Amino acid sequence: MIYLDHAATSPPLPGVVEAMAPWLRVPANPASAHGAGQRAAAALQHAREQVAALLRRPAEGIVFTSGATEANHQGIRGWAVGGARRVWASPLEHPCVHGAIEAAGLRRIPLAVDSAGRVVLPDPDAPARLGGAGEPDRLDEPGGSGGLLCLMAVNHETGVIQPLGAARALAARHGLRLHVDAAQALGRGPVPALAGADSVVISAHKLGGPVGIGALSLLSGAPFPALLPGGSQERGRRGGTVPVALAVGFGAAAAQAEAEAEARSARYQGLAEPLRRGLVALGARLVGEAAERSPTHTCVVFDGVPGEALVQALDLEGIAVSSGAACASGSLEPSPVLVAMGDPHPEGALRVSLGPGSTAGEIERLLAVLPRILEGVRLALELQGG
């Protein structure tokens, strides 16, 4: 199989599997006082430091979770319990962020999105309204501060890099907490500047670590309630025994991502350029072409051709790609991300995402079979319509 859906999940790297293996065979409860427990605690702390080093944030602020979904829920709920009542977020955010906002009971104020797939933020120094027409909330009005600003670092469907610098300035100017979902931004090249964010979410399996673990990174000393109370683990911020084997694998993946950041970026650029040229030559329209994008994510639309039909046809050829977010795969609804961008054919999205194992030969194979697949899908659509 040719696997080109690394934005959904990336298989564990060999070094990750090797690092995890010993911890799958021994007792490893880091809360235990005996020697085995203390060895597990030391391994857990080392993994915490490796994840923190990748993020360039304090190790004591790393809270291990079951993944990015839980981390987003814990982060957003935590700020709500801490006093935030309103949250500014765009339609581009991952569905788990929208779900967390709703579950926390926050009033969501929408941020605008431009046609290139970037969140539009106002000048932090100008009195400005955050939200759509008719929205009464202004950051310069009394009581306008103290809310939460949610912004993903890299969009999961389009790969468009979002304006974190402008978000930090806006949050600092108006007293907002900044929550960043960085699940799609790490392990793919240079690490984005995350130092100014109040909370950051990361997922292990998106960067070649194991499935089932992620982290919420908080600034040192931030008061935060546990989403899962009932234990003193993770400094009282997340009850339950931390899976040491998964954490060790997470740490190994983070360390490798940090060490290989520049090399990965150059390699992915070298693969993305011929991929995008080849897709355009076949009649595809690049989504987010006017914006800066991650080299690992390529989202295109073949106008008039449903993305799901292409995904299914490519799967029969042994090529795994996606029509959007994995959590929404198979949905009959068009991509909410492309809808927010005003794309005229949001149902036609096709996402090709690269990972550590991707090769030039795989790209060539995809481009070689696509003309025949496009012809077949279009013919089937004509027969259905006529």
CSV table of C-alpha atoms in Angstrom, one decimal:
chain,number,residue,atom,x,y,z
A,1,MET,CA,0.0,0.0,0.0
A,2,ILE,CA,1.1,3.6,-0.7
A,3,TYR,CA,0.2,5.5,2.3
A,4,LEU,CA,-0.3,9.3,1.7
A,5,ASP,CA,-2.6,10.2,4.6
A,6,HIS,CA,-0.2,11.1,7.3
A,7,ALA,CA,-2.3,14.1,8.4
A,8,ALA,CA,-4.7,11.5,9.7
A,9,THR,CA,-2.1,9.3,11.4
A,10,SER,CA,1.5,8.5,10.8
A,11,PRO,CA,2.8,5.0,11.7
A,12,PRO,CA,5.3,4.8,14.6
A,13,LEU,CA,8.9,5.4,13.6
A,14,PRO,CA,11.3,2.4,14.1
A,15,GLY,CA,13.1,4.3,16.9
A,16,VAL,CA,9.8,4.9,18.6
A,17,VAL,CA,8.9,1.2,18.6
A,18,GLU,CA,12.4,0.3,19.8
A,19,ALA,CA,12.2,2.8,22.7
A,20,MET,CA,8.7,1.6,23.8
A,21,ALA,CA,9.4,-2.2,23.6
A,22,PRO,CA,11.1,-2.6,27.0
A,23,TRP,CA,8.3,-0.7,28.8
A,24,LEU,CA,5.7,-3.0,27.4
A,25,ARG,CA,7.3,-6.0,29.3
A,26,VAL,CA,7.8,-4.5,32.8
A,27,PRO,CA,5.6,-3.1,35.6
A,28,ALA,CA,5.5,0.6,35.0
A,29,ASN,CA,3.3,2.6,37.4
A,30,PRO,CA,5.2,5.9,38.0
A,31,ALA,CA,3.2,6.6,41.2
A,32,SER,CA,4.6,3.5,43.0
A,33,ALA,CA,7.2,4.0,45.6
A,34,HIS,CA,9.3,0.9,44.9
A,35,GLY,CA,12.2,0.7,42.5
A,36,ALA,CA,10.2,-0.4,39.5
A,37,GLY,CA,7.8,2.6,40.0
A,38,GLN,CA,10.7,5.0,40.4
A,39,ARG,CA,12.3,3.8,37.3
A,40,ALA,CA,9.0,4.3,35.5
A,41,ALA,CA,8.8,7.8,37.0
A,42,ALA,CA,12.3,8.7,35.7
A,43,ALA,CA,11.4,7.4,32.2
A,44,LEU,CA,8.2,9.5,32.3
A,45,GLN,CA,10.0,12.6,33.3
A,46,HIS,CA,12.6,12.1,30.5
A,47,ALA,CA,9.7,11.8,28.0
A,48,ARG,CA,8.1,14.9,29.4
A,49,GLU,CA,11.4,16.8,28.9
A,50,GLN,CA,11.7,15.6,25.3
A,51,VAL,CA,8.2,16.8,24.5
A,52,ALA,CA,8.8,20.1,26.2
A,53,ALA,CA,12.1,20.5,24.2
A,54,LEU,CA,10.3,20.1,20.9
A,55,LEU,CA,7.7,22.7,21.9
A,56,ARG,CA,10.4,25.0,23.5
A,57,ARG,CA,8.2,25.2,26.6
A,58,PRO,CA,8.6,24.3,30.3
A,59,ALA,CA,8.6,20.6,31.1
A,60,GLU,CA,6.6,21.2,34.3
A,61,GLY,CA,3.7,22.4,32.2
A,62,ILE,CA,3.4,19.2,30.1
A,63,VAL,CA,0.2,17.3,31.0
A,64,PHE,CA,0.0,13.9,29.2
A,65,THR,CA,-3.5,13.0,27.9
A,66,SER,CA,-5.0,10.3,25.7
A,67,GLY,CA,-4.6,12.5,22.6
A,68,ALA,CA,-5.3,15.9,21.1
A,69,THR,CA,-9.0,15.7,21.5
A,70,GLU,CA,-8.8,15.2,25.3
A,71,ALA,CA,-6.1,17.9,25.5
A,72,ASN,CA,-8.2,20.4,23.6
A,73,HIS,CA,-11.2,19.6,25.9
A,74,GLN,CA,-9.0,20.0,29.0
A,75,GLY,CA,-7.5,23.2,27.8
A,76,ILE,CA,-10.7,24.9,26.8
A,77,ARG,CA,-12.7,23.7,29.8
A,78,GLY,CA,-9.9,24.8,32.1
A,79,TRP,CA,-9.9,28.3,30.9
A,80,ALA,CA,-13.7,28.3,31.1
A,81,VAL,CA,-13.6,27.2,34.8
A,82,GLY,CA,-10.9,29.9,35.3
A,83,GLY,CA,-13.4,32.6,34.3
A,84,ALA,CA,-13.4,32.8,30.5
A,85,ARG,CA,-17.0,33.3,29.2
A,86,ARG,CA,-16.4,34.0,25.6
A,87,VAL,CA,-14.2,32.4,23.0
A,88,TRP,CA,-13.1,33.7,19.6
A,89,ALA,CA,-12.6,30.9,17.1
A,90,SER,CA,-12.9,30.4,13.4
A,91,PRO,CA,-14.8,27.7,11.4
A,92,LEU,CA,-11.3,26.3,10.5
A,93,GLU,CA,-10.7,24.8,13.9
A,94,HIS,CA,-10.8,21.0,14.3
A,95,PRO,CA,-14.2,19.6,15.2
A,96,CYS,CA,-12.9,18.6,18.7
A,97,VAL,CA,-12.2,22.3,19.4
A,98,HIS,CA,-15.8,23.2,18.4
A,99,GLY,CA,-17.0,20.4,20.6
A,100,ALA,CA,-15.0,21.5,23.5
A,101,ILE,CA,-16.2,25.0,23.2
A,102,GLU,CA,-19.8,23.8,23.3
A,103,ALA,CA,-19.2,21.4,26.1
A,104,ALA,CA,-17.6,24.1,28.2
A,105,GLY,CA,-20.6,26.4,27.8
A,106,LEU,CA,-18.6,29.2,26.3
A,107,ARG,CA,-20.2,31.8,23.9
A,108,ARG,CA,-18.5,31.4,20.6
A,109,ILE,CA,-17.7,34.6,18.6
A,110,PRO,CA,-16.7,33.6,15.0
A,111,LEU,CA,-13.5,34.9,13.4
A,112,ALA,CA,-13.5,35.6,9.7
A,113,VAL,CA,-11.6,33.5,7.2
A,114,ASP,CA,-10.2,34.7,3.9
A,115,SER,CA,-10.3,32.8,0.6
A,116,ALA,CA,-6.8,31.5,1.1
A,117,GLY,CA,-7.8,29.7,4.3
A,118,ARG,CA,-6.3,32.1,6.8
A,119,VAL,CA,-8.0,33.4,9.9
A,120,VAL,CA,-8.4,37.1,9.7
A,121,LEU,CA,-7.3,38.9,12.9
A,122,PRO,CA,-7.7,42.6,13.5
A,123,ASP,CA,-4.8,44.9,14.2
A,124,PRO,CA,-4.1,44.5,17.9
A,125,ASP,CA,-3.6,48.2,18.4
A,126,ALA,CA,-6.7,49.4,16.6
A,127,PRO,CA,-10.2,49.4,18.3
A,128,ALA,CA,-11.8,46.6,16.4
A,129,ARG,CA,-14.6,44.2,16.5
A,130,LEU,CA,-13.8,40.5,16.7
A,131,GLY,CA,-16.5,38.6,14.9
A,132,GLY,CA,-19.0,38.9,12.2
A,133,ALA,CA,-21.4,41.7,11.3
A,134,GLY,CA,-23.9,42.5,14.1
A,135,GLU,CA,-21.7,40.9,16.7
A,136,PRO,CA,-21.9,43.2,19.8
A,137,ASP,CA,-18.6,42.2,21.4
A,138,ARG,CA,-15.7,44.6,20.9
A,139,LEU,CA,-12.3,44.1,22.5
A,140,ASP,CA,-12.0,47.8,23.2
A,141,GLU,CA,-15.3,47.9,25.2
A,142,PRO,CA,-15.4,47.5,29.0
A,143,GLY,CA,-15.3,43.9,29.9
A,144,GLY,CA,-14.1,42.9,26.4
A,145,SER,CA,-10.9,41.2,27.8
A,146,GLY,CA,-10.6,38.1,29.8
A,147,GLY,CA,-11.8,35.7,27.1
A,148,LEU,CA,-10.2,32.9,25.1
A,149,LEU,CA,-8.7,33.0,21.6
A,150,CYS,CA,-8.4,29.6,19.9
A,151,LEU,CA,-6.2,29.2,16.8
A,152,MET,CA,-4.7,26.2,15.2
A,153,ALA,CA,-1.1,26.4,14.1
A,154,VAL,CA,-1.6,24.5,10.8
A,155,ASN,CA,-5.0,23.6,9.3
A,156,HIS,CA,-5.6,19.9,9.3
A,157,GLU,CA,-7.2,19.9,5.8
A,158,THR,CA,-5.5,22.6,3.8
A,159,GLY,CA,-2.1,22.8,5.5
A,160,VAL,CA,-2.4,26.6,5.6
A,161,ILE,CA,-0.2,28.1,8.3
A,162,GLN,CA,-2.2,30.4,10.6
A,163,PRO,CA,-1.0,33.8,12.0
A,164,LEU,CA,0.3,32.8,15.4
A,165,GLY,CA,2.4,36.0,15.7
A,166,ALA,CA,-0.7,38.2,15.2
A,167,ALA,CA,-2.7,36.1,17.6
A,168,ARG,CA,-0.1,36.4,20.3
A,169,ALA,CA,0.0,40.2,19.9
A,170,LEU,CA,-3.8,40.4,19.9
A,171,ALA,CA,-4.1,38.3,23.0
A,172,ALA,CA,-1.5,40.2,24.8
A,173,ARG,CA,-3.0,43.6,23.9
A,174,HIS,CA,-6.5,42.6,25.1
A,175,GLY,CA,-5.9,40.3,27.9
A,176,LEU,CA,-7.1,37.1,26.2
A,177,ARG,CA,-5.8,33.6,26.9
A,178,LEU,CA,-4.4,32.0,23.7
A,179,HIS,CA,-5.0,28.3,23.1
A,180,VAL,CA,-3.2,26.8,20.2
A,181,ASP,CA,-3.9,23.4,18.6
A,182,ALA,CA,-0.5,22.5,17.2
A,183,ALA,CA,-1.3,18.8,16.3
A,184,GLN,CA,-0.6,19.3,12.6
A,185,ALA,CA,2.4,21.7,13.0
A,186,LEU,CA,5.0,19.5,14.6
A,187,GLY,CA,7.3,16.8,13.1
A,188,ARG,CA,7.0,18.3,9.7
A,189,GLY,CA,9.7,20.9,9.7
A,190,PRO,CA,10.7,24.0,11.7
A,191,VAL,CA,8.7,24.3,14.9
A,192,PRO,CA,6.4,27.3,15.1
A,193,ALA,CA,6.9,29.9,17.8
A,194,LEU,CA,4.7,28.7,20.6
A,195,ALA,CA,6.3,30.4,23.5
A,196,GLY,CA,3.6,33.1,24.0
A,197,ALA,CA,0.6,30.7,24.0
A,198,ASP,CA,-1.1,30.0,27.3
A,199,SER,CA,-1.9,26.5,26.3
A,200,VAL,CA,-0.7,24.3,23.4
A,201,VAL,CA,-2.0,20.9,22.2
A,202,ILE,CA,0.1,18.2,20.6
A,203,SER,CA,-0.6,14.7,19.4
A,204,ALA,CA,2.0,11.9,19.4
A,205,HIS,CA,0.7,9.8,16.4
A,206,LYS,CA,0.7,12.8,14.1
A,207,LEU,CA,4.5,13.0,14.3
A,208,GLY,CA,5.4,9.3,14.2
A,209,GLY,CA,4.7,8.4,17.9
A,210,PRO,CA,2.1,5.9,19.2
A,211,VAL,CA,-1.7,6.3,19.0
A,212,GLY,CA,-3.3,6.9,22.4
A,213,ILE,CA,-1.3,9.7,23.9
A,214,GLY,CA,-1.0,13.5,23.5
A,215,ALA,CA,-0.2,16.4,25.7
A,216,LEU,CA,-1.5,19.8,26.9
A,217,SER,CA,1.3,22.3,27.5
A,218,LEU,CA,0.6,25.0,30.0
A,219,LEU,CA,2.7,27.9,31.1
A,220,SER,CA,4.4,27.4,34.5
A,221,GLY,CA,2.1,28.0,37.4
A,222,ALA,CA,-1.1,28.2,35.4
A,223,PRO,CA,-4.0,27.2,37.7
A,224,PHE,CA,-5.9,24.4,36.0
A,225,PRO,CA,-8.6,22.0,37.0
A,226,ALA,CA,-8.4,18.3,36.1
A,227,LEU,CA,-10.7,17.2,33.3
A,228,LEU,CA,-10.5,13.7,34.8
A,229,PRO,CA,-10.3,14.2,38.6
A,230,GLY,CA,-9.7,11.4,41.0
A,231,GLY,CA,-5.9,11.1,41.3
A,232,SER,CA,-2.8,13.2,41.9
A,233,GLN,CA,-1.1,12.2,38.6
A,234,GLU,CA,0.2,14.9,36.3
A,235,ARG,CA,0.4,17.3,39.3
A,236,GLY,CA,-3.3,16.8,39.9
A,237,ARG,CA,-4.2,18.0,36.4
A,238,ARG,CA,-5.2,14.6,35.0
A,239,GLY,CA,-6.2,11.6,37.0
A,240,GLY,CA,-5.3,8.1,36.0
A,241,THR,CA,-2.0,6.1,35.6
A,242,VAL,CA,0.0,7.5,32.8
A,243,PRO,CA,0.9,4.8,30.2
A,244,VAL,CA,4.7,4.9,30.4
A,245,ALA,CA,5.4,2.9,27.3
A,246,LEU,CA,3.3,5.4,25.2
A,247,ALA,CA,4.9,8.4,26.9
A,248,VAL,CA,8.4,7.0,26.2
A,249,GLY,CA,7.4,6.5,22.5
A,250,PHE,CA,6.0,10.0,22.4
A,251,GLY,CA,9.2,11.4,23.8
A,252,ALA,CA,11.3,9.5,21.3
A,253,ALA,CA,9.2,10.8,18.4
A,254,ALA,CA,9.5,14.4,19.8
A,255,ALA,CA,13.2,14.1,20.1
A,256,GLN,CA,13.6,12.8,16.6
A,257,ALA,CA,11.3,15.5,15.2
A,258,GLU,CA,13.4,18.2,16.9
A,259,ALA,CA,16.7,16.7,15.7
A,260,GLU,CA,15.5,16.3,12.1
A,261,ALA,CA,13.4,19.5,11.7
A,262,GLU,CA,15.5,21.2,9.0
A,263,ALA,CA,16.2,17.9,7.1
A,264,ARG,CA,12.5,17.0,7.1
A,265,SER,CA,11.4,20.4,5.9
A,266,ALA,CA,13.8,20.3,2.9
A,267,ARG,CA,12.8,16.7,2.1
A,268,TYR,CA,9.1,17.5,2.2
A,269,GLN,CA,9.5,20.6,0.1
A,270,GLY,CA,11.3,18.4,-2.5
A,271,LEU,CA,8.3,16.0,-2.6
A,272,ALA,CA,5.6,18.6,-2.4
A,273,GLU,CA,6.7,20.7,-5.4
A,274,PRO,CA,6.4,17.9,-8.0
A,275,LEU,CA,3.3,16.6,-6.4
A,276,ARG,CA,1.5,20.0,-6.6
A,277,ARG,CA,2.8,20.6,-10.2
A,278,GLY,CA,1.6,17.2,-11.3
A,279,LEU,CA,-1.9,17.6,-9.7
A,280,VAL,CA,-2.3,21.0,-11.4
A,281,ALA,CA,-1.2,19.6,-14.7
A,282,LEU,CA,-4.1,17.1,-14.3
A,283,GLY,CA,-6.6,19.9,-13.9
A,284,ALA,CA,-6.6,20.2,-10.1
A,285,ARG,CA,-7.1,23.5,-8.3
A,286,LEU,CA,-4.8,24.0,-5.3
A,287,VAL,CA,-6.6,25.0,-2.1
A,288,GLY,CA,-4.9,27.7,-0.2
A,289,GLU,CA,-2.4,28.4,-2.9
A,290,ALA,CA,-2.1,32.1,-2.0
A,291,ALA,CA,-1.2,31.3,1.6
A,292,GLU,CA,1.9,29.8,3.2
A,293,ARG,CA,1.3,26.1,3.6
A,294,SER,CA,3.0,23.1,5.3
A,295,PRO,CA,4.9,21.1,2.7
A,296,THR,CA,3.3,17.9,4.1
A,297,HIS,CA,-0.3,18.9,3.2
A,298,THR,CA,-1.6,19.3,-0.3
A,299,CYS,CA,-5.3,19.9,-0.7
A,300,VAL,CA,-6.8,20.1,-4.2
A,301,VAL,CA,-10.2,20.2,-5.8
A,302,PHE,CA,-11.0,18.6,-9.2
A,303,ASP,CA,-14.1,20.7,-10.0
A,304,GLY,CA,-17.2,18.5,-10.5
A,305,VAL,CA,-15.5,15.4,-9.1
A,306,PRO,CA,-16.5,14.3,-5.6
A,307,GLY,CA,-13.5,13.9,-3.4
A,308,GLU,CA,-14.9,10.7,-1.7
A,309,ALA,CA,-15.2,9.1,-5.1
A,310,LEU,CA,-11.5,9.7,-5.8
A,311,VAL,CA,-10.5,8.4,-2.4
A,312,GLN,CA,-12.4,5.2,-2.9
A,313,ALA,CA,-11.1,4.7,-6.4
A,314,LEU,CA,-7.5,5.3,-5.3
A,315,ASP,CA,-8.0,2.9,-2.4
A,316,LEU,CA,-8.8,0.2,-5.0
A,317,GLU,CA,-5.4,1.0,-6.6
A,318,GLY,CA,-3.6,0.6,-3.2
A,319,ILE,CA,-3.2,4.3,-2.6
A,320,ALA,CA,-4.5,5.8,0.7
A,321,VAL,CA,-5.4,9.5,0.6
A,322,SER,CA,-8.2,11.5,2.2
A,323,SER,CA,-11.0,13.8,1.3
A,324,GLY,CA,-10.5,15.9,4.5
A,325,ALA,CA,-10.3,15.3,8.2
A,326,ALA,CA,-10.2,11.7,9.2
A,327,CYS,CA,-12.8,12.3,11.9
A,328,ALA,CA,-15.3,13.3,9.2
A,329,SER,CA,-14.3,10.8,6.6
A,330,GLY,CA,-17.4,9.3,4.8
A,331,SER,CA,-19.5,12.3,5.7
A,332,LEU,CA,-21.9,13.4,3.0
A,333,GLU,CA,-21.5,17.0,4.2
A,334,PRO,CA,-19.0,19.2,2.3
A,335,SER,CA,-15.8,20.2,4.1
A,336,PRO,CA,-16.6,23.0,6.6
A,337,VAL,CA,-13.1,24.3,6.1
A,338,LEU,CA,-13.6,24.8,2.4
A,339,VAL,CA,-17.1,26.2,2.9
A,340,ALA,CA,-15.7,28.8,5.3
A,341,MET,CA,-13.1,29.7,2.6
A,342,GLY,CA,-16.0,30.2,0.1
A,343,ASP,CA,-14.7,27.5,-2.2
A,344,PRO,CA,-17.3,26.9,-5.0
A,345,HIS,CA,-16.8,23.1,-4.9
A,346,PRO,CA,-16.1,22.1,-1.3
A,347,GLU,CA,-17.3,18.6,-1.9
A,348,GLY,CA,-14.4,18.0,-4.2
A,349,ALA,CA,-11.6,18.2,-1.8
A,350,LEU,CA,-8.8,15.7,-2.0
A,351,ARG,CA,-6.0,15.8,0.6
A,352,VAL,CA,-2.6,14.2,0.1
A,353,SER,CA,-0.4,14.3,3.2
A,354,LEU,CA,3.2,13.2,3.4
A,355,GLY,CA,5.2,11.6,6.2
A,356,PRO,CA,8.6,10.2,7.0
A,357,GLY,CA,8.1,7.1,4.8
A,358,SER,CA,6.9,9.0,1.7
A,359,THR,CA,9.0,8.7,-1.4
A,360,ALA,CA,9.2,10.3,-4.9
A,361,GLY,CA,8.2,6.9,-6.3
A,362,GLU,CA,4.9,7.0,-4.4
A,363,ILE,CA,4.2,10.5,-5.8
A,364,GLU,CA,4.9,9.3,-9.3
A,365,ARG,CA,2.6,6.3,-8.9
A,366,LEU,CA,-0.2,8.6,-7.6
A,367,LEU,CA,0.2,10.9,-10.6
A,368,ALA,CA,0.4,8.0,-13.0
A,369,VAL,CA,-2.9,6.4,-12.0
A,370,LEU,CA,-5.0,9.6,-11.4
A,371,PRO,CA,-5.8,10.3,-15.1
A,372,ARG,CA,-7.4,6.9,-15.5
A,373,ILE,CA,-9.3,7.3,-12.2
A,374,LEU,CA,-10.5,10.8,-13.1
A,375,GLU,CA,-11.8,9.6,-16.4
A,376,GLY,CA,-13.6,6.6,-14.8
A,377,VAL,CA,-15.2,8.7,-12.1
A,378,ARG,CA,-16.3,11.4,-14.6
A,379,LEU,CA,-17.8,8.7,-16.9
A,380,ALA,CA,-19.7,7.1,-13.9
A,381,LEU,CA,-21.1,10.5,-13.0
A,382,GLU,CA,-22.2,11.1,-16.6
A,383,LEU,CA,-24.0,7.7,-16.7
A,384,GLN,CA,-25.7,8.4,-13.3
A,385,GLY,CA,-26.9,11.7,-14.6
A,386,GLY,CA,-28.1,10.6,-17.9
